[in-house]
mmCIF file of C-alpha atoms in Angstrom:
data_model
loop_
_atom_site.group_PDB
_atom_site.id
_atom_site.type_symbol
_atom_site.label_atom_id
_atom_site.label_comp_id
_atom_site.label_asym_id
_atom_site.label_seq_id
_atom_site.Cartn_x
_atom_site.Cartn_y
_atom_site.Cartn_z
ATOM 1 C CA MET A 681 0.075 -0.117 0.063
ATOM 2 C CA ALA A 682 2.851 2.251 0.740
ATOM 3 C CA GLY A 683 4.848 1.404 -2.377
ATOM 4 C CA GLN A 684 1.452 2.696 -4.277
ATOM 5 C CA ARG A 685 1.180 5.828 -2.757
ATOM 6 C CA THR A 686 5.083 6.701 -3.084
ATOM 7 C CA GLN A 687 4.780 5.844 -6.815
ATOM 8 C CA GLN A 688 1.601 8.185 -7.131
ATOM 9 C CA LEU A 689 3.438 10.916 -5.403
ATOM 10 C CA ALA A 690 6.667 10.476 -7.680
ATOM 11 C CA ASP A 691 3.840 10.457 -10.653
ATOM 12 C CA ARG A 692 2.650 13.456 -9.610
ATOM 13 C CA ILE A 693 6.050 15.355 -9.037
ATOM 14 C CA LYS A 694 6.921 14.329 -12.475
ATOM 15 C CA VAL A 695 3.949 16.035 -13.844
ATOM 16 C CA ILE A 696 4.285 19.254 -11.675
ATOM 17 C CA VAL A 697 8.310 19.605 -12.648
ATOM 18 C CA ALA A 698 7.064 19.225 -16.351
ATOM 19 C CA GLN A 699 4.706 21.702 -16.266
ATOM 20 C CA MET A 700 6.553 24.034 -14.420
ATOM 21 C CA LEU A 701 9.377 23.529 -16.940
ATOM 22 C CA GLU A 702 7.269 24.118 -19.836
ATOM 23 C CA ARG A 703 5.095 27.339 -18.403
ATOM 24 C CA ARG A 704 7.031 29.110 -15.460
ATOM 25 C CA VAL A 705 10.855 28.556 -15.998
ATOM 26 C CA LYS A 706 12.095 31.046 -18.260
ATOM 27 C CA ASP A 707 15.855 30.225 -18.062
ATOM 28 C CA PRO A 708 17.161 30.498 -21.451
ATOM 29 C CA ARG A 709 19.584 27.885 -20.609
ATOM 30 C CA LEU A 710 16.984 25.259 -20.546
ATOM 31 C CA GLY A 711 17.050 23.163 -23.477
ATOM 32 C CA PHE A 712 14.610 20.955 -25.008
ATOM 33 C CA VAL A 713 14.224 18.908 -21.610
ATOM 34 C CA THR A 714 11.860 16.076 -20.988
ATOM 35 C CA ILE A 715 11.462 14.421 -17.491
ATOM 36 C CA THR A 716 11.736 10.561 -18.032
ATOM 37 C CA ASP A 717 11.154 9.141 -14.316
ATOM 38 C CA VAL A 718 11.063 10.561 -10.676
ATOM 39 C CA ARG A 719 11.969 7.971 -8.003
ATOM 40 C CA LEU A 720 11.087 8.878 -4.205
ATOM 41 C CA THR A 721 13.206 7.360 -1.238
ATOM 42 C CA GLY A 722 10.804 5.349 1.377
ATOM 43 C CA ASP A 723 10.127 8.202 3.461
ATOM 44 C CA ASN A 724 9.256 10.373 0.465
ATOM 45 C CA GLN A 725 11.560 13.056 1.724
ATOM 46 C CA ASN A 726 14.275 12.980 -1.348
ATOM 47 C CA ALA A 727 13.047 12.691 -4.697
ATOM 48 C CA SER A 728 15.379 11.689 -7.890
ATOM 49 C CA VAL A 729 14.162 13.458 -11.144
ATOM 50 C CA PHE A 730 15.511 11.897 -14.288
ATOM 51 C CA TYR A 731 15.605 13.935 -17.510
ATOM 52 C CA THR A 732 17.044 13.826 -20.862
ATOM 53 C CA VAL A 733 17.999 16.757 -23.074
ATOM 54 C CA ILE A 734 18.141 16.803 -27.012
ATOM 55 C CA GLY A 735 20.888 18.450 -28.493
ATOM 56 C CA ASP A 736 24.797 18.485 -28.180
ATOM 57 C CA GLN A 737 26.691 18.601 -25.098
ATOM 58 C CA LYS A 738 26.580 22.134 -24.324
ATOM 59 C CA ALA A 739 23.120 21.828 -24.318
ATOM 60 C CA VAL A 740 22.904 19.228 -21.636
ATOM 61 C CA ASP A 741 25.491 21.209 -19.292
ATOM 62 C CA ASP A 742 23.446 24.294 -19.597
ATOM 63 C CA THR A 743 20.193 22.614 -19.260
ATOM 64 C CA ALA A 744 21.969 21.055 -16.093
ATOM 65 C CA ALA A 745 22.923 24.457 -14.834
ATOM 66 C CA ALA A 746 19.292 25.796 -15.456
ATOM 67 C CA LEU A 747 17.682 23.001 -13.459
ATOM 68 C CA ARG A 748 20.017 23.867 -10.648
ATOM 69 C CA SER A 749 18.903 27.394 -10.242
ATOM 70 C CA ALA A 750 15.393 26.290 -10.746
ATOM 71 C CA THR A 751 15.242 23.846 -7.914
ATOM 72 C CA GLY A 752 13.902 25.871 -5.383
ATOM 73 C CA LEU A 753 11.220 27.020 -7.355
ATOM 74 C CA LEU A 754 10.066 23.687 -8.445
ATOM 75 C CA ARG A 755 10.419 22.290 -4.844
ATOM 76 C CA ALA A 756 7.893 25.107 -3.737
ATOM 77 C CA GLU A 757 5.568 24.457 -6.387
ATOM 78 C CA VAL A 758 5.829 20.794 -5.824
ATOM 79 C CA GLY A 759 5.375 21.169 -1.936
ATOM 80 C CA LYS A 760 2.110 23.597 -2.668
ATOM 81 C CA GLN A 761 0.441 21.017 -5.001
ATOM 82 C CA LEU A 762 1.173 18.028 -3.285
ATOM 83 C CA GLY A 763 0.022 19.333 -0.018
ATOM 84 C CA THR A 764 2.039 16.644 1.913
ATOM 85 C CA ARG A 765 3.487 17.436 5.532
ATOM 86 C CA ILE A 766 7.171 17.096 3.982
ATOM 87 C CA THR A 767 8.107 18.490 0.825
ATOM 88 C CA PRO A 768 10.573 16.088 -0.912
ATOM 89 C CA THR A 769 14.039 17.561 -1.968
ATOM 90 C CA LEU A 770 14.548 17.454 -5.544
ATOM 91 C CA ALA A 771 17.786 16.057 -7.259
ATOM 92 C CA PHE A 772 18.209 16.011 -10.933
ATOM 93 C CA PHE A 773 20.167 13.655 -12.843
ATOM 94 C CA LEU A 774 20.843 13.074 -16.562
ATOM 95 C CA ASP A 775 18.807 10.083 -17.758
ATOM 96 C CA ALA A 776 21.767 7.676 -19.552
ATOM 97 C CA VAL A 777 18.802 5.195 -20.678
ATOM 98 C CA PRO A 778 18.303 6.592 -23.906
ATOM 99 C CA GLU A 779 22.039 7.014 -25.149
ATOM 100 C CA GLU A 780 22.645 3.614 -23.956
ATOM 101 C CA ALA A 781 19.851 2.444 -25.954
ATOM 102 C CA ARG A 782 21.159 4.452 -29.255
ATOM 103 C CA GLN A 783 24.553 2.603 -28.861
ATOM 104 C CA ILE A 784 22.790 -0.793 -28.569
ATOM 105 C CA GLU A 785 20.866 -0.043 -31.561
ATOM 106 C CA ASP A 786 23.973 0.843 -33.223
ATOM 107 C CA LEU A 787 25.676 -2.187 -32.459
ATOM 108 C CA LEU A 788 22.796 -4.327 -33.727
ATOM 109 C CA ALA A 789 22.733 -2.604 -36.941
ATOM 110 C CA LYS A 790 26.215 -3.365 -37.150
ATOM 111 C CA ALA A 791 25.736 -7.054 -36.113
ATOM 112 C CA ARG A 792 22.968 -7.311 -38.938
ATOM 113 C CA GLU A 793 25.639 -5.745 -41.705
ATOM 114 C CA SER A 794 27.853 -8.262 -40.433
ATOM 115 C CA ASP A 795 25.498 -11.263 -40.844
ATOM 116 C CA GLU A 796 24.442 -10.290 -44.216
ATOM 117 C CA ARG A 797 27.953 -9.986 -45.633
ATOM 118 C CA VAL A 798 28.640 -13.860 -44.002
ATOM 119 C CA ALA A 799 25.328 -15.077 -45.672
ATOM 120 C CA GLN A 800 26.436 -13.356 -49.122
ATOM 121 C CA GLN A 801 29.784 -14.746 -48.893
ATOM 122 C CA SER A 802 28.257 -18.181 -48.140
ATOM 123 C CA ALA A 803 25.523 -18.274 -50.609
ATOM 124 C CA GLY A 804 27.449 -19.957 -53.705
ATOM 125 C CA ALA A 805 29.870 -22.162 -50.949
ATOM 126 C CA GLN A 806 30.370 -25.637 -50.954
ATOM 127 C CA TYR A 807 31.346 -28.187 -48.538
ATOM 128 C CA ALA A 808 34.763 -28.967 -48.531
ATOM 129 C CA GLY A 809 34.247 -32.791 -48.134
ATOM 130 C CA GLU A 810 31.198 -34.347 -48.080
ATOM 131 C CA ALA A 811 27.724 -32.804 -47.204
ATOM 132 C CA ASP A 812 27.255 -35.327 -43.972
ATOM 133 C CA PRO A 813 30.891 -36.012 -42.577
ATOM 134 C CA TYR A 814 29.284 -38.258 -39.912
ATOM 135 C CA LYS A 815 28.882 -42.116 -39.627
ATOM 136 C CA HIS A 816 25.286 -43.576 -39.433
ATOM 137 C CA LYS A 817 23.971 -46.763 -38.491
ATOM 138 C CA ASP A 818 22.624 -47.606 -41.925
ATOM 139 C CA ASP A 819 26.254 -46.997 -43.189
ATOM 140 C CA GLU A 820 27.866 -49.360 -40.974
ATOM 141 C CA SER A 821 25.123 -52.176 -41.238
ATOM 142 C CA ALA A 822 25.918 -51.750 -45.038
ATOM 143 C CA GLU A 823 29.664 -52.395 -44.668
ATOM 144 C CA ASP A 824 29.005 -55.246 -42.442
ATOM 145 C CA GLU A 825 27.455 -57.353 -45.209
#
């Protein structure tokens, strides 16, 4: 029961922070940011907010700086909208999952290309010896006769 409430609070914090970044935070350093996940500690006192940024490393760094400077405003709004006794502290973390997924996709594409090359090379290939080099019981009984 407590886990479900914690998840509901985390989901609510995710929505509040995303709306605030879209509507109220006017920092020019803030890039195209997406809040991907929020995880609360068991006592609901600390919230880890995960985000992604579209752009180069400068956009990522600028967005991180903008989020650090807006943390107080965001936490105040979270506390106001949640109405809980304790307002959780907010800590922002760049979500590495999309970047890792892209790297995995690149590796899979390379593996597919390699498989296709091997298939093309082996298309006209023939066995060096017999097609089936193993002895079978049928062969042994024929030799015995």
